[in-house]
């Protein structure tokens, strides 16, 4: 029970971090300040600290999950942890190599942990001797070198600073195994360590792009305001992440590993790590492939945000091989296709079965993830005068025509890139926002999805994010349809079925014992398909969440036309499920 209460508290602490900074409409001056950030689209997060030495293992035990939380998980006393500094000697650290690697990977800004929750400053600090220059045999300040190299390379540098959690300090947040939480005086910690160290970072390393605060925990509105004000006093143009807390900051950071539903206006960042851990873990091999990174970056750009993708360097300063390889591969794609990412604005149409779009004035970028069997795709835009249509990577023309249904492209049997092949459409005319188009079902694709993002919900039904994790702190998120409890709570989609034939309809969802046995109805084309909800497992955000794919209908289409698909409970009762997506598959 106590364990659960503690877990709940930590959970609140972490998720207090996920706050929106963009409540009001930005002023022209704010827009100017965030311009570089909104155009950057791709940043590299670096989690580096004493935790890298242990790489997830302590006293022979492997701590699966996020490795930078080792001290908290193993409850290592601050005095014992402090001694790790004597062993930290990153002799292979080479700032020039890191920055040229970032540049070759297509990165526009770097955010590095100047001080993570362990409390160790990875920079020379006069405020605390627990820093890399004074406490390690390395004796140098890697942040100085990094700042100089970033400046040379034209890459913006940002510092991550854990402003509330500091497991080394009696008055810092988080460490309750050494220090009594009830006796903590957070204002003393802010005044004597956090704010003076932030001053050091803002006054000793040249112009910074941003300060990336994290886990504001118990901070009050006034305290968050104070941190924000201090940053602006020392560097008025330095941006501040929304994790300064209490709805403040210059841009929004979503939860770790979260892509928000639909398009989000205002500057924002999705935060992912390359594998599952932020700090280096010697046994975490769940690395995102170049294809996954490229599609993630493209999808986030199409929703109007940046991707801040993390690497966890080893204690000696080396970047893990697979991170190097896959980031560089992404960089190669960006050399050819970067125009469709950097400086673009969000998509004006919904995601399509073939992929997504991004925009620049007079240019539409069509990101093709998969081609239909007949190579014909229709982009739901109207009234454009086409000037040229070509592949971004090789400039070869693509057959295109404006039809009454939209812009039609005829793709070749082989795409120039199977991960994301980008078509550029140069046009005149005005493209208007048009998210209100039906979903397309066509036999030209092996399967297609109805995602919650653009669903129509009625009654108490909501589109909301479900959060869970696998090991520890490696958060996963799924946008779901929730709160379907009575027949008036309903989710629906408009679907343009292109060809006749049978379509298999499958629901992908998670449901716990509270929903087990509830009955729902899928309605389409005047037919009702009843189904019973199966239990997939208990929900606990600290545990994996199991998803089931349950086929509930086969729809025989004799007439291709517009259909409405609805899902609702058969009768009032308990919540049906967390519905992640509906999969439609042409029957062959
Ligand atoms: O607790 C930290 C975690 O270690 C990591 O730094 C992430 C990165 O966004 N932020 C916190 C959890 O949200």
Coordinates of C-alpha atoms and ligand atoms in Angstrom, one line a residue:
X1 CA 0.0 0.0 0.0
X2 CA 2.8 2.4 1.0
X3 CA 4.7 1.5 -2.1
X4 CA 1.6 2.4 -4.2
X5 CA 1.2 5.7 -2.4
X6 CA 4.8 6.5 -3.0
X7 CA 4.5 5.5 -6.7
X8 CA 1.4 7.6 -7.0
X9 CA 3.3 10.6 -5.5
X10 CA 6.2 10.2 -7.9
X11 CA 3.8 9.8 -10.7
X12 CA 2.1 13.1 -9.8
X13 CA 5.5 14.7 -9.5
X14 CA 6.6 13.6 -12.9
X15 CA 3.3 14.4 -14.6
X16 CA 3.0 17.8 -13.0
X17 CA 5.8 18.4 -15.5
X18 CA 3.5 17.9 -18.5
X19 CA 1.9 21.3 -18.5
X20 CA 0.8 23.5 -21.3
X21 CA 2.6 26.8 -21.7
X22 CA 0.5 28.1 -24.5
X23 CA -2.8 29.4 -23.1
X24 CA -2.8 32.9 -24.7
X25 CA -2.2 33.9 -28.3
X26 CA 1.5 34.8 -28.8
X27 CA 2.4 38.5 -29.3
X28 CA 4.6 39.5 -32.3
X29 CA 7.6 39.9 -30.0
X30 CA 7.0 36.4 -28.5
X31 CA 6.7 35.1 -32.1
X32 CA 10.1 36.6 -33.0
X33 CA 11.8 35.0 -29.9
X34 CA 10.5 31.5 -30.7
X35 CA 11.1 31.8 -34.5
X36 CA 14.3 29.8 -34.4
X37 CA 12.7 27.2 -32.3
X38 CA 9.6 26.9 -34.4
X39 CA 11.7 26.5 -37.5
X40 CA 14.3 24.1 -36.0
X41 CA 12.0 21.0 -35.9
X42 CA 14.8 18.6 -34.9
X43 CA 16.8 18.8 -31.6
X44 CA 19.1 16.4 -29.8
X45 CA 18.6 15.8 -26.1
X46 CA 21.6 14.5 -24.2
X47 CA 21.3 12.9 -20.8
X48 CA 24.8 12.7 -19.4
X49 CA 25.9 12.6 -15.8
X50 CA 27.4 10.3 -13.1
X51 CA 24.6 7.8 -13.7
X52 CA 26.2 7.0 -17.0
X53 CA 29.0 5.1 -15.1
X54 CA 26.6 2.5 -13.8
X55 CA 24.8 2.2 -17.1
X56 CA 21.8 0.7 -15.3
X57 CA 23.6 -1.8 -13.1
X58 CA 24.3 -1.4 -9.4
X59 CA 25.9 -3.9 -7.1
X60 CA 25.3 -6.6 -9.7
X61 CA 21.6 -5.8 -10.1
X62 CA 20.2 -4.6 -13.4
X63 CA 17.7 -1.8 -13.1
X64 CA 15.6 -2.0 -16.2
X65 CA 14.0 1.2 -17.3
X66 CA 15.4 4.8 -17.1
X67 CA 19.0 4.5 -16.0
X68 CA 19.4 8.1 -14.7
X69 CA 17.0 7.2 -11.9
X70 CA 19.5 4.7 -10.4
X71 CA 20.2 6.6 -7.2
X72 CA 16.5 6.8 -6.4
X73 CA 15.7 3.2 -7.3
X74 CA 18.6 1.7 -5.4
X75 CA 18.1 4.3 -2.7
X76 CA 21.8 5.1 -2.8
X77 CA 22.7 7.5 0.1
X78 CA 23.8 10.9 -1.2
X79 CA 27.1 10.5 0.6
X80 CA 27.8 7.2 -1.1
X81 CA 26.6 8.5 -4.5
X82 CA 28.9 11.5 -4.1
X83 CA 31.9 9.2 -4.3
X84 CA 31.1 8.1 -7.8
X85 CA 32.4 11.5 -9.0
X86 CA 36.0 10.3 -8.1
X87 CA 35.6 7.6 -10.8
X88 CA 34.0 9.8 -13.5
X89 CA 36.6 10.6 -16.2
X90 CA 35.2 11.1 -19.7
X91 CA 38.5 11.1 -21.4
X92 CA 36.9 10.2 -24.8
X93 CA 34.6 13.2 -24.7
X94 CA 35.2 15.3 -27.8
X95 CA 32.9 18.3 -28.1
X96 CA 33.9 18.9 -31.8
X97 CA 33.0 15.3 -32.6
X98 CA 29.7 15.5 -30.8
X99 CA 28.7 18.6 -32.5
X100 CA 29.8 17.5 -36.0
X101 CA 27.8 14.3 -35.3
X102 CA 24.8 16.4 -34.4
X103 CA 25.2 18.5 -37.5
X104 CA 25.5 15.5 -39.8
X105 CA 22.4 14.1 -38.2
X106 CA 20.5 17.2 -39.2
X107 CA 20.1 18.5 -35.7
X108 CA 19.4 22.3 -35.2
X109 CA 19.6 22.5 -31.4
X110 CA 21.2 20.5 -28.5
X111 CA 19.8 20.3 -25.0
X112 CA 22.2 18.7 -22.5
X113 CA 21.7 17.8 -18.8
X114 CA 23.8 20.5 -17.0
X115 CA 22.3 19.0 -13.7
X116 CA 20.0 16.1 -13.5
X117 CA 18.1 14.9 -10.4
X118 CA 21.3 13.4 -9.0
X119 CA 22.4 17.0 -8.3
X120 CA 25.8 16.7 -10.0
X121 CA 26.8 19.8 -12.0
X122 CA 28.3 18.8 -15.4
X123 CA 29.9 22.3 -15.4
X124 CA 32.2 24.3 -13.3
X125 CA 30.2 25.7 -10.4
X126 CA 31.2 28.0 -7.6
X127 CA 27.9 27.2 -5.9
X128 CA 28.5 23.5 -5.2
X129 CA 31.7 21.6 -5.2
X130 CA 29.7 18.6 -6.5
X131 CA 30.7 19.4 -10.0
X132 CA 32.7 17.9 -12.8
X133 CA 35.7 20.2 -12.5
X134 CA 36.1 20.1 -8.7
X135 CA 35.0 16.6 -7.9
X136 CA 36.3 14.4 -10.8
X137 CA 39.7 13.4 -12.1
X138 CA 38.6 14.9 -15.5
X139 CA 38.9 18.4 -14.0
X140 CA 37.6 20.1 -17.2
X141 CA 34.2 21.7 -18.1
X142 CA 32.7 19.8 -21.0
X143 CA 29.9 22.4 -21.2
X144 CA 32.4 25.1 -22.1
X145 CA 33.7 23.1 -25.0
X146 CA 30.3 22.2 -26.1
X147 CA 29.1 25.8 -26.0
X148 CA 32.1 26.8 -28.1
X149 CA 31.6 24.1 -30.7
X150 CA 27.9 24.7 -31.0
X151 CA 28.6 28.4 -31.6
X152 CA 31.1 27.5 -34.4
X153 CA 28.6 25.1 -36.0
X154 CA 25.6 27.4 -35.7
X155 CA 23.7 25.0 -33.5
X156 CA 21.7 26.4 -30.6
X157 CA 22.6 25.1 -27.2
X158 CA 20.2 24.6 -24.3
X159 CA 20.8 23.4 -20.8
X160 CA 18.6 21.0 -19.0
X161 CA 18.4 21.9 -15.3
X162 CA 16.4 19.9 -12.7
X163 CA 15.2 22.9 -10.6
X164 CA 13.1 21.0 -8.0
X165 CA 14.5 17.5 -7.7
X166 CA 18.0 17.3 -6.3
X167 CA 18.8 14.1 -4.6
X168 CA 22.1 15.4 -3.3
X169 CA 20.7 18.3 -1.2
X170 CA 18.8 18.0 2.1
X171 CA 16.4 20.7 0.8
X172 CA 16.1 19.5 -2.7
X173 CA 13.1 17.5 -3.9
X174 CA 12.9 13.8 -4.4
X175 CA 15.4 12.3 -1.9
X176 CA 13.4 10.9 1.0
X177 CA 15.8 8.0 1.8
X178 CA 18.4 10.4 3.3
X179 CA 16.3 13.5 4.1
X180 CA 13.0 13.9 5.8
X181 CA 10.5 15.4 3.3
X182 CA 8.6 17.2 6.1
X183 CA 11.7 19.1 7.1
X184 CA 12.6 20.3 3.6
X185 CA 12.9 24.0 2.9
X186 CA 12.6 24.2 -0.8
X187 CA 12.9 28.0 -1.0
X188 CA 16.3 27.6 0.7
X189 CA 17.3 25.1 -2.0
X190 CA 16.1 27.4 -4.8
X191 CA 17.9 30.4 -3.3
X192 CA 21.2 28.7 -2.5
X193 CA 21.7 26.3 -5.3
X194 CA 19.2 26.2 -8.2
X195 CA 19.0 29.9 -9.0
X196 CA 22.7 30.6 -8.4
X197 CA 23.6 27.7 -10.7
X198 CA 21.1 28.8 -13.4
X199 CA 22.9 32.2 -13.2
X200 CA 26.2 30.5 -13.8
X201 CA 24.8 28.7 -16.8
X202 CA 23.3 31.9 -18.2
X203 CA 26.3 34.0 -17.6
X204 CA 29.3 31.8 -18.4
X205 CA 28.4 30.0 -21.6
X206 CA 27.4 32.6 -24.1
X207 CA 24.0 33.0 -25.6
X208 CA 21.8 30.0 -24.9
X209 CA 18.8 28.9 -26.9
X210 CA 16.9 27.6 -24.0
X211 CA 16.8 26.4 -20.4
X212 CA 15.0 23.1 -20.2
X213 CA 13.5 22.8 -16.7
X214 CA 12.0 19.5 -15.6
X215 CA 9.7 18.0 -12.9
X216 CA 8.6 21.1 -11.2
X217 CA 7.0 19.0 -8.4
X218 CA 5.9 21.1 -5.5
X219 CA 6.8 24.4 -7.0
X220 CA 4.3 27.2 -6.5
X221 CA 3.1 29.5 -9.2
X222 CA 5.2 32.3 -7.6
X223 CA 8.3 30.1 -7.6
X224 CA 7.9 29.1 -11.3
X225 CA 7.5 32.8 -12.1
X226 CA 10.6 33.6 -10.2
X227 CA 12.7 31.0 -12.2
X228 CA 11.2 32.3 -15.5
X229 CA 12.0 35.9 -14.5
X230 CA 15.6 35.1 -13.5
X231 CA 16.3 33.5 -16.8
X232 CA 14.9 36.5 -18.7
X233 CA 16.9 38.9 -16.5
X234 CA 20.1 37.2 -17.4
X235 CA 19.3 36.4 -21.0
X236 CA 16.0 38.0 -22.3
X237 CA 16.0 35.9 -25.5
X238 CA 16.6 32.5 -23.9
X239 CA 13.5 30.4 -24.1
X240 CA 12.1 28.4 -21.1
X241 CA 10.4 25.0 -21.4
X242 CA 6.9 24.6 -20.0
X243 CA 8.4 22.2 -17.3
X244 CA 9.3 25.3 -15.4
X245 CA 5.8 24.5 -14.1
X246 CA 2.4 26.0 -13.4
X247 CA 1.5 26.6 -17.0
X248 CA 4.4 29.0 -17.6
X249 CA 7.2 28.9 -20.2
X250 CA 7.7 29.9 -23.8
X251 CA 6.7 26.7 -25.4
X252 CA 4.9 23.5 -24.6
X253 CA 6.6 20.2 -23.8
X254 CA 4.4 17.1 -23.8
X255 CA 4.9 14.0 -21.7
X256 CA 8.0 11.9 -22.3
X257 CA 7.4 9.9 -25.5
X258 CA 4.1 11.5 -26.2
X259 CA 2.8 12.8 -29.6
X260 CA -0.3 14.8 -29.0
X261 CA -3.6 14.2 -30.8
X262 CA -4.1 16.2 -34.0
X263 CA -2.4 19.5 -34.9
X264 CA -1.3 21.7 -32.0
X265 CA -1.0 25.5 -32.5
X266 CA 1.9 27.5 -30.9
X267 CA 5.5 26.3 -30.4
X268 CA 5.9 22.8 -28.9
X269 CA 8.2 19.9 -28.6
X270 CA 7.7 16.1 -28.4
X271 CA 10.3 14.5 -26.3
X272 CA 11.6 11.0 -27.1
X273 CA 14.6 9.0 -26.2
X274 CA 16.4 6.9 -28.8
X275 CA 15.8 3.7 -26.9
X276 CA 13.8 3.5 -23.6
X277 CA 16.3 5.1 -21.2
X278 CA 17.4 8.7 -21.1
X279 CA 20.8 8.0 -19.5
X280 CA 23.1 5.4 -20.9
X281 CA 22.0 1.8 -20.2
X282 CA 24.2 -1.0 -21.4
X283 CA 21.3 -3.4 -21.9
X284 CA 18.6 -1.3 -23.4
X285 CA 18.5 -2.2 -27.1
X286 CA 15.1 -0.9 -28.0
X287 CA 16.6 1.7 -30.4
X288 CA 14.3 3.4 -32.9
X289 CA 15.4 2.6 -36.5
X290 CA 16.1 5.3 -39.0
X291 CA 12.6 4.6 -40.6
X292 CA 11.0 5.1 -37.2
X293 CA 12.9 8.3 -36.5
X294 CA 12.1 9.7 -39.9
X295 CA 8.4 9.0 -39.7
X296 CA 8.3 10.3 -36.1
X297 CA 10.0 13.5 -37.1
X298 CA 7.7 13.9 -40.1
X299 CA 4.5 13.1 -38.2
X300 CA 5.5 15.6 -35.5
X301 CA 6.3 18.3 -38.1
X302 CA 3.0 17.7 -39.7
X303 CA 1.3 18.4 -36.4
X304 CA 3.3 21.6 -36.1
X305 CA 5.9 20.6 -33.5
X306 CA 9.6 19.8 -32.9
X307 CA 11.1 16.4 -32.1
X308 CA 13.7 16.5 -29.3
X309 CA 15.3 13.1 -29.6
X310 CA 17.7 11.9 -26.8
X311 CA 20.9 10.0 -26.7
X312 CA 22.6 8.7 -23.6
X313 CA 26.4 9.0 -23.9
X314 CA 28.6 6.5 -22.0
X315 CA 30.6 7.6 -19.0
X316 CA 33.8 7.9 -21.1
X317 CA 32.1 10.4 -23.4
X318 CA 31.3 8.0 -26.3
X319 CA 28.0 8.0 -28.0
X320 CA 26.5 4.5 -28.3
X321 CA 27.2 3.0 -31.7
X322 CA 23.5 2.4 -32.7
X323 CA 22.6 6.0 -31.8
X324 CA 25.5 7.2 -34.0
X325 CA 24.5 5.0 -36.9
X326 CA 20.7 5.7 -36.8
X327 CA 21.0 9.4 -36.2
X328 CA 23.5 9.7 -39.1
X329 CA 21.2 7.7 -41.4
X330 CA 18.4 10.2 -40.5
X331 CA 20.8 13.0 -41.3
X332 CA 21.4 11.5 -44.8
X333 CA 17.6 11.5 -45.3
X334 CA 17.4 15.1 -44.1
X335 CA 20.2 16.3 -46.5
X336 CA 17.9 15.3 -49.3
X337 CA 14.6 16.0 -47.7
X338 CA 15.2 18.6 -45.0
X339 CA 13.3 21.3 -46.9
X340 CA 10.1 19.4 -46.2
X341 CA 10.9 19.5 -42.4
X342 CA 12.8 22.6 -41.3
X343 CA 10.8 25.8 -41.3
X344 CA 7.6 24.1 -42.3
X345 CA 4.2 24.6 -40.9
X346 CA 1.7 22.0 -39.9
X347 CA -0.5 20.0 -42.2
X348 CA -3.8 21.5 -43.3
X349 CA -5.4 18.1 -43.9
X350 CA -5.8 15.0 -41.8
X351 CA -3.3 12.1 -42.0
X352 CA -4.1 10.0 -45.0
X353 CA -3.6 6.2 -45.7
X354 CA -0.5 7.1 -47.7
X355 CA 1.1 9.5 -45.2
X356 CA 1.1 13.1 -44.1
X357 CA 1.8 16.6 -45.4
X358 CA 3.8 19.7 -44.3
X359 CA 3.7 23.2 -45.8
X360 CA 5.7 26.3 -46.8
X361 CA 4.3 29.3 -48.6
X362 CA 3.5 28.1 -52.2
X363 CA 4.9 24.6 -51.5
X364 CA 3.1 21.5 -50.3
X365 CA 5.2 18.6 -49.2
X366 CA 3.6 15.2 -49.5
X367 CA 5.3 12.6 -47.3
X368 CA 4.5 9.1 -48.7
X369 CA 4.9 6.3 -46.2
X370 CA 3.1 3.7 -48.3
X371 CA 1.9 3.7 -51.8
X372 CA -1.5 2.2 -52.9
X373 CA -1.4 -0.8 -55.2
X374 CA -2.4 1.3 -58.2
X375 CA -0.1 4.2 -57.2
X376 CA -3.0 6.7 -57.4
X377 CA -3.3 9.1 -54.4
X378 CA -5.7 12.0 -53.9
X379 CA -4.8 14.8 -51.7
X380 CA -7.9 16.6 -50.4
X381 CA -6.9 20.2 -51.4
X382 CA -8.8 22.4 -53.8
X383 CA -8.3 25.3 -56.2
X384 CA -4.5 25.3 -56.6
X385 CA -2.7 26.2 -59.8
X386 CA 0.1 23.7 -60.1
X387 CA 3.5 24.9 -61.3
X388 CA 5.7 21.9 -60.7
X389 CA 5.4 18.5 -59.0
X390 CA 8.5 16.5 -58.3
X391 CA 10.4 14.2 -55.9
X392 CA 12.4 16.3 -53.4
X393 CA 15.3 13.8 -53.3
X394 CA 16.0 13.6 -57.0
X395 CA 13.9 16.4 -58.6
X396 CA 12.3 14.0 -61.1
X397 CA 8.8 14.9 -62.0
X398 CA 5.7 13.2 -60.6
X399 CA 2.5 13.0 -62.7
X400 CA -0.1 15.2 -61.2
X401 CA -3.5 16.8 -61.9
X402 CA -6.0 19.0 -60.1
X403 CA -9.4 17.2 -60.1
X404 CA -12.7 18.2 -58.5
X405 CA -12.0 15.6 -55.8
X406 CA -8.5 17.1 -55.0
X407 CA -4.9 16.9 -56.2
X408 CA -4.3 13.5 -57.9
X409 CA -0.8 12.0 -58.1
X410 CA 0.3 8.9 -60.1
X411 CA 3.2 7.3 -58.2
X412 CA 5.7 5.0 -59.8
X413 CA 5.7 1.3 -58.7
X414 CA 9.0 1.9 -56.8
X415 CA 9.2 4.9 -54.4
X416 CA 12.5 6.7 -54.2
X417 CA 12.6 6.0 -50.4
X418 CA 10.5 3.4 -48.7
X419 CA 10.7 5.2 -45.3
X420 CA 9.3 8.6 -46.5
X421 CA 9.4 9.6 -50.1
X422 CA 8.6 13.3 -50.4
X423 CA 6.8 14.9 -53.3
X424 CA 7.0 18.7 -53.6
X425 CA 4.0 20.5 -55.1
X426 CA 4.8 24.1 -56.1
X427 CA 1.6 26.0 -56.6
X428 CA -0.2 29.3 -56.5
X429 CA -3.5 29.8 -54.9
X430 CA -4.6 29.5 -51.4
X431 CA -4.6 26.3 -49.4
X432 CA -7.1 26.3 -46.7
X433 CA -7.4 24.2 -43.5
X434 CA -9.6 21.3 -44.3
X435 CA -9.6 18.6 -41.5
X436 CA -13.2 17.9 -42.2
X437 CA -12.9 15.3 -44.9
X438 CA -14.0 11.7 -44.7
X439 CA -11.6 8.9 -44.0
X440 CA -10.8 6.9 -47.1
X441 CA -11.2 3.1 -47.3
X442 CA -9.8 1.6 -50.4
X443 CA -8.8 -1.8 -51.5
X444 CA -5.5 -0.4 -52.7
X445 CA -4.1 -0.6 -49.2
X446 CA -3.5 -3.7 -47.1
X447 CA -5.1 -2.1 -44.1
X448 CA -6.0 1.3 -42.8
X449 CA -6.8 2.9 -39.5
X450 CA -9.4 5.1 -38.0
X451 CA -7.5 7.0 -35.3
X452 CA -9.1 8.9 -32.4
X453 CA -7.4 12.2 -33.3
X454 CA -10.2 13.3 -35.7
X455 CA -13.1 11.3 -34.4
X456 CA -16.4 12.9 -33.7
X457 CA -17.4 12.3 -30.1
X458 CA -20.9 12.8 -28.5
X459 CA -22.2 12.7 -24.9
X460 CA -19.5 12.0 -22.3
X461 CA -17.1 10.3 -24.8
X462 CA -13.7 11.9 -24.9
X463 CA -10.5 11.8 -26.9
X464 CA -7.7 11.5 -24.3
X465 CA -4.3 10.1 -23.8
X466 CA -3.7 6.9 -21.8
X467 CA -0.2 6.7 -20.2
X468 CA 1.6 3.5 -19.2
X469 CA 5.2 2.2 -18.9
X470 CA 7.1 -1.0 -19.4
X471 CA 9.9 -1.2 -16.9
X472 CA 10.2 2.1 -15.0
X473 CA 9.7 5.7 -16.2
X474 CA 9.8 4.6 -19.8
X475 CA 6.5 6.3 -20.5
X476 CA 4.3 5.3 -23.4
X477 CA 1.2 7.1 -24.5
X478 CA -1.8 6.2 -26.7
X479 CA -4.5 8.6 -27.8
X480 CA -7.8 6.8 -27.1
X481 CA -11.5 7.2 -27.2
X482 CA -12.7 6.9 -23.6
X483 CA -15.8 7.3 -21.4
X484 CA -18.3 5.4 -23.6
X485 CA -20.7 4.5 -20.8
X486 CA -24.2 4.9 -22.1
X487 CA -25.9 4.7 -25.5
X488 CA -25.7 8.5 -25.8
X489 CA -21.9 8.4 -25.5
X490 CA -20.8 7.8 -29.1
X491 CA -17.8 8.0 -31.3
X492 CA -18.3 8.2 -35.1
X493 CA -16.3 8.6 -38.3
X494 CA -17.3 9.5 -41.8
X495 CA -15.8 7.1 -44.3
X496 CA -15.6 7.3 -48.1
X497 CA -15.5 3.7 -49.2
X498 CA -13.9 3.7 -52.7
X499 CA -14.5 0.1 -53.9
X500 CA -17.1 -2.6 -53.3
X501 CA -16.2 -5.8 -51.6
X502 CA -15.9 -7.0 -48.0
X503 CA -14.0 -5.2 -45.3
X504 CA -13.0 -6.8 -42.0
X505 CA -13.4 -4.3 -39.1
X506 CA -11.3 -4.8 -36.0
X507 CA -11.1 -2.8 -32.7
X508 CA -7.8 -2.4 -31.0
X509 CA -8.3 -1.6 -27.3
X510 CA -7.3 -2.1 -23.7
X511 CA -9.9 -2.9 -21.0
X512 CA -9.6 -3.9 -17.3
X513 CA -11.9 -5.9 -15.1
X514 CA -14.3 -3.0 -14.7
X515 CA -15.1 -3.2 -18.4
X516 CA -15.0 -6.9 -18.8
X517 CA -18.3 -8.2 -20.3
X518 CA -19.7 -4.8 -21.2
X519 CA -21.5 -4.9 -24.5
X520 CA -21.1 -2.4 -27.4
X521 CA -22.5 -1.9 -30.8
X522 CA -20.7 -1.0 -34.0
X523 CA -23.1 0.5 -36.5
X524 CA -22.4 1.0 -40.2
X525 CA -24.6 1.0 -43.3
X526 CA -27.8 0.5 -41.3
X527 CA -26.4 -2.7 -39.7
X528 CA -25.6 -3.3 -36.1
X529 CA -22.7 -5.4 -35.0
X530 CA -22.8 -6.2 -31.3
X531 CA -19.6 -7.2 -29.4
X532 CA -18.6 -8.0 -25.9
X533 CA -15.6 -6.3 -24.3
X534 CA -12.7 -8.6 -23.3
X535 CA -10.5 -8.0 -20.4
X536 CA -6.9 -7.3 -21.5
X537 CA -5.4 -6.7 -18.0
X538 CA -5.4 -4.3 -15.1
X539 CA -4.5 -0.7 -15.7
X540 CA -1.6 0.7 -13.8
X541 CA 0.5 3.5 -15.4
X542 CA 3.6 1.9 -14.0
X543 CA 3.0 -1.4 -15.8
X544 CA 2.7 -2.5 -19.4
X545 CA -0.7 -2.1 -21.0
X546 CA -1.9 -5.0 -23.2
X547 CA -3.9 -4.2 -26.3
X548 CA -6.2 -6.6 -28.0
X549 CA -7.3 -6.7 -31.6
X550 CA -10.9 -8.0 -31.8
X551 CA -12.7 -8.4 -35.1
X552 CA -16.3 -7.3 -34.6
X553 CA -17.7 -7.0 -38.1
X554 CA -17.4 -7.8 -41.8
X555 CA -19.0 -5.2 -43.9
X556 CA -20.1 -6.1 -47.4
X557 CA -20.1 -3.0 -49.5
X558 CA -22.2 -3.2 -52.7
X559 CA -22.2 0.5 -53.3
X560 CA -19.1 2.6 -52.9
X561 CA -20.2 5.8 -51.1
X562 CA -20.0 7.8 -47.9
X563 CA -20.7 5.7 -44.7
X564 CA -20.9 6.6 -41.1
X565 CA -19.3 4.2 -38.6
X566 CA -20.5 4.6 -35.0
X567 CA -19.5 2.8 -31.8
X568 CA -21.5 3.1 -28.6
X569 CA -22.4 1.0 -25.5
X570 CA -25.4 -1.3 -25.9
X571 CA -26.9 0.0 -22.6
X572 CA -25.9 2.2 -19.7
X573 CA -23.1 0.6 -17.6
X574 CA -19.5 0.8 -17.0
X575 CA -17.0 2.3 -19.4
X576 CA -16.5 0.2 -22.6
X577 CA -12.8 0.4 -23.1
X578 CA -9.7 2.5 -24.1
X579 CA -10.2 2.4 -27.9
X580 CA -6.8 3.0 -29.6
X581 CA -7.9 2.5 -33.2
X582 CA -10.2 0.8 -35.6
X583 CA -8.5 -1.3 -38.3
X584 CA -10.2 -2.0 -41.6
X585 CA -8.9 -4.6 -43.9
X586 CA -10.1 -5.4 -47.4
X587 CA -11.0 -9.1 -47.5
X588 CA -9.2 -10.9 -50.3
Ligands
LIG1 O1 12.7 12.4 -14.4 C1 13.1 12.9 -15.7 C2 13.7 11.8 -16.6 O2 14.8 11.3 -15.9 C3 14.1 12.5 -17.9 O3 15.0 13.5 -17.6 C4 12.9 13.1 -18.6 C5 13.1 13.7 -19.9 O4 12.0 14.4 -20.3 N1 12.3 14.0 -17.7 C6 11.9 13.5 -16.3 C7 10.6 12.7 -16.4 O5 9.6 13.3 -17.1

